[in-house]
Coordinates of C-alpha atoms in Angstrom, one line a residue:
Chain A
G1 CA 23.4 55.1 72.3
A2 CA 26.4 57.7 71.5
V3 CA 24.9 60.0 74.2
V4 CA 27.0 62.8 75.8
S5 CA 26.3 64.7 78.6
Q6 CA 27.7 67.9 79.9
H7 CA 27.8 69.4 83.5
P8 CA 26.4 71.8 84.5
S9 CA 24.1 72.7 82.2
W10 CA 24.6 76.4 83.2
V11 CA 26.9 78.3 85.7
I12 CA 26.9 81.7 87.2
C13 CA 30.3 82.8 88.4
K14 CA 32.1 86.1 89.6
S15 CA 34.9 87.6 87.3
G16 CA 38.2 86.3 88.3
T17 CA 37.1 82.8 89.2
S18 CA 37.8 79.8 87.7
V19 CA 34.9 77.3 86.4
K20 CA 35.1 73.5 85.3
I21 CA 32.8 72.1 82.6
E22 CA 32.6 68.4 82.2
C23 CA 31.8 66.3 79.2
R24 CA 31.1 62.7 79.3
S25 CA 30.5 60.1 76.9
L26 CA 28.0 57.8 78.7
D27 CA 27.6 54.8 76.3
F28 CA 30.8 54.7 74.3
Q29 CA 34.5 55.6 74.6
A30 CA 35.4 58.8 72.9
T31 CA 38.9 58.7 71.2
T32 CA 38.5 62.5 70.4
M33 CA 36.7 65.1 72.3
F34 CA 35.9 68.7 71.0
W35 CA 35.0 71.9 72.5
Y36 CA 33.1 74.5 71.0
R37 CA 32.1 78.1 71.8
Q38 CA 28.9 79.7 70.7
F39 CA 28.0 83.5 71.6
P40 CA 24.5 84.6 71.3
K41 CA 23.1 84.5 67.9
Q42 CA 26.4 83.2 66.5
S43 CA 27.7 79.9 65.0
L44 CA 29.7 77.4 66.9
M45 CA 33.3 77.8 66.6
L46 CA 35.7 75.2 67.3
M47 CA 38.2 75.9 70.3
A48 CA 40.0 73.0 70.7
T49 CA 40.2 69.3 70.1
S50 CA 41.6 67.0 72.6
N51 CA 42.8 63.0 72.7
E52 CA 42.7 61.0 75.3
G53 CA 45.9 61.2 77.3
S54 CA 47.5 63.8 75.0
K55 CA 47.5 67.5 75.1
A56 CA 44.8 69.5 73.6
T57 CA 45.1 71.4 69.9
Y58 CA 43.6 74.8 70.1
E59 CA 42.4 76.8 67.6
Q60 CA 44.4 80.0 66.5
G61 CA 43.4 82.7 68.6
V62 CA 42.3 80.3 71.8
E63 CA 44.2 81.1 74.7
K64 CA 45.2 77.7 75.9
D65 CA 46.5 79.0 79.3
K66 CA 42.9 80.6 79.8
F67 CA 41.0 77.6 78.7
L68 CA 42.3 74.4 80.3
I69 CA 41.6 71.1 78.8
N70 CA 42.1 67.8 80.3
H71 CA 41.0 64.5 78.7
A72 CA 42.1 61.9 81.2
S73 CA 40.0 59.2 80.3
L74 CA 37.9 57.9 77.1
T75 CA 34.9 58.9 78.4
L76 CA 35.6 62.4 80.2
S77 CA 36.8 65.6 79.1
T78 CA 37.0 68.8 81.2
L79 CA 37.1 72.4 80.2
T80 CA 38.4 74.6 82.9
V81 CA 37.8 78.6 82.1
T82 CA 40.2 80.5 84.4
S83 CA 40.0 83.7 85.8
A84 CA 36.7 84.3 84.0
H85 CA 35.8 87.5 82.6
P86 CA 32.4 88.8 81.4
E87 CA 33.5 88.3 77.9
D88 CA 34.1 84.4 78.4
S89 CA 30.2 84.5 78.9
S90 CA 28.9 82.0 76.2
F91 CA 27.4 78.6 75.4
Y92 CA 30.1 76.0 75.5
I93 CA 29.4 72.7 73.5
C94 CA 31.3 69.6 73.7
S95 CA 31.2 66.7 71.3
A96 CA 32.8 63.2 71.4
S97 CA 34.2 61.2 68.5
R98 CA 33.3 57.6 68.7
S99 CA 36.1 55.4 66.5
G100 CA 34.8 53.7 63.5
I101 CA 34.3 54.2 59.9
Y102 CA 33.4 57.6 59.9
N103 CA 34.5 58.6 63.4
E104 CA 31.2 60.5 63.7
Q105 CA 30.8 63.2 66.6
F106 CA 28.0 63.2 68.8
F107 CA 27.3 66.5 70.8
G108 CA 26.5 67.2 73.9
P109 CA 23.5 69.8 75.3
G110 CA 26.1 72.4 76.0
T111 CA 26.8 74.4 79.3
R112 CA 25.6 78.1 79.6
L113 CA 28.2 80.2 81.3
T114 CA 27.6 83.6 82.8
V115 CA 30.2 85.6 84.1
L116 CA 29.3 88.6 86.2
Chain B
A1 CA 40.7 74.5 55.2
Q2 CA 37.0 74.0 54.4
S3 CA 34.4 76.5 54.9
V4 CA 30.6 76.8 54.8
T5 CA 28.5 79.2 53.6
Q6 CA 24.7 79.6 54.4
P7 CA 23.6 82.6 52.4
D8 CA 20.5 83.3 54.1
I9 CA 20.6 84.4 57.5
H10 CA 16.9 84.7 57.9
I11 CA 13.6 83.1 56.3
T12 CA 10.3 83.5 57.0
V13 CA 7.9 81.0 55.6
S14 CA 4.1 80.3 55.9
E15 CA 2.9 77.3 58.0
G16 CA 2.4 74.5 55.4
A17 CA 4.7 75.9 52.6
S18 CA 7.6 74.2 51.4
L19 CA 11.3 75.0 52.7
E20 CA 14.6 75.0 51.2
L21 CA 17.8 76.4 53.2
R22 CA 20.9 76.7 51.2
C23 CA 24.3 75.5 52.4
N24 CA 27.5 75.7 50.2
Y25 CA 30.8 74.5 51.0
S26 CA 34.7 74.7 49.9
Y27 CA 36.5 71.8 50.3
G28 CA 39.2 69.9 48.4
A29 CA 37.7 66.5 48.3
T30 CA 33.9 65.4 49.3
P31 CA 33.7 66.1 53.0
Y32 CA 31.0 64.9 55.3
L33 CA 28.2 67.1 55.4
F34 CA 25.6 67.6 58.3
W35 CA 22.3 69.7 59.2
Y36 CA 21.8 70.6 62.7
V37 CA 18.7 72.2 64.2
Q38 CA 19.0 74.4 67.4
S39 CA 16.2 75.9 69.5
P40 CA 16.9 78.9 71.6
G41 CA 18.9 77.9 74.7
Q42 CA 19.2 74.4 73.6
G43 CA 21.8 72.1 72.2
L44 CA 22.2 70.9 68.4
Q45 CA 20.3 68.4 67.2
L46 CA 21.3 66.2 64.2
L47 CA 18.8 66.3 61.3
L48 CA 20.7 64.4 58.8
K49 CA 24.2 63.7 57.4
Y50 CA 25.8 62.6 54.3
F51 CA 29.2 60.4 54.5
S52 CA 28.8 58.7 50.9
G53 CA 26.3 56.9 48.8
D54 CA 23.0 58.1 48.1
T55 CA 23.1 61.8 47.5
L56 CA 19.8 62.3 48.6
V57 CA 19.8 61.9 52.3
Q58 CA 16.4 61.5 54.5
G59 CA 16.3 62.9 57.8
I60 CA 14.2 63.2 60.9
K61 CA 10.9 65.6 61.2
G62 CA 10.5 64.9 57.4
F63 CA 13.7 66.8 56.0
E64 CA 15.6 65.8 53.5
A65 CA 19.1 66.9 51.8
E66 CA 20.6 66.6 48.8
F67 CA 24.1 66.8 48.0
K68 CA 25.4 68.1 44.6
R69 CA 29.1 67.7 44.3
S70 CA 29.2 69.7 41.1
Q71 CA 27.7 72.6 43.0
S72 CA 29.2 72.1 46.1
S73 CA 25.7 72.4 47.9
F74 CA 23.9 70.5 50.5
N75 CA 20.7 72.2 50.6
L76 CA 17.9 71.3 53.1
R77 CA 14.3 70.7 52.1
K78 CA 11.1 70.2 53.5
P79 CA 7.8 69.9 51.9
S80 CA 5.3 71.4 54.4
V81 CA 6.8 73.4 57.6
H82 CA 5.0 73.3 60.7
W83 CA 5.3 75.8 63.2
S84 CA 7.4 73.9 65.6
D85 CA 10.2 73.9 62.9
A86 CA 10.8 77.5 63.7
A87 CA 14.7 77.4 65.0
E88 CA 18.3 78.1 63.8
Y89 CA 19.6 75.8 61.3
F90 CA 23.4 75.1 60.9
C91 CA 25.1 73.4 57.9
A92 CA 28.3 71.9 59.0
V93 CA 31.2 70.1 56.9
A94 CA 33.8 67.8 58.2
P95 CA 37.0 66.2 56.5
Y96 CA 36.6 62.4 56.0
N97 CA 38.0 61.8 59.7
N98 CA 35.7 64.1 61.2
N99 CA 38.1 65.6 63.2
D100 CA 37.7 69.3 62.1
M101 CA 34.1 70.0 61.7
R102 CA 33.1 73.6 60.8
F103 CA 29.8 75.5 60.8
G104 CA 28.0 77.7 58.9
A105 CA 26.7 81.0 60.4
G106 CA 23.3 79.5 60.5
T107 CA 19.7 80.3 59.2
R108 CA 17.0 81.3 61.4
L109 CA 13.6 80.1 60.3
T110 CA 10.4 82.1 61.4
V111 CA 7.1 80.3 60.5
K112 CA 4.2 82.5 60.1
P113 CA 0.7 81.1 61.0

């Protein structure tokens, strides 16, 4: 159990367009979902934390108007990269937290975004 | 805020040799601790985790890690490395509610035949 999926697994888009990435918890209800960004040969950096039905909390330096996060249900969160630019090209990974003693996070497989 | 340090950016070991990857953390209380492995272009795979209890944690693929509170460390070990272990390894720390996970910079493991 505790499977998290992401869609799409990779996407290529033109500069200036918007891209939506979905993160789903397949077999549990996720009280909290997280979005991370990983540039090539670098570590994961937390972008934002979202709770179902609430506005996301963004980390310092992350533009909330550029990276729109919606957590409309306990199994789905979406990240929309608006007006994407080549510097937004990255590996985006989501995780979902299942409420319990440890609130453990389970990670999705990631989405590779390439902006041309 | 908590932080994680992986002192070794790149480690090369011979196949069959033992392995130890270092991880040090800075946090006011005992955090939750994790080791993940990532192959190129892939997502994260959890190797093991420490929440509480026995400080020697066994994980998948023959890995283990030991939490040493006095040294603020959570080093990953494997007695005999296989060529398939070549990958990037990340140590991560989170506070008790797991809501603010931070990753180390990663250690790239190369395995020589």
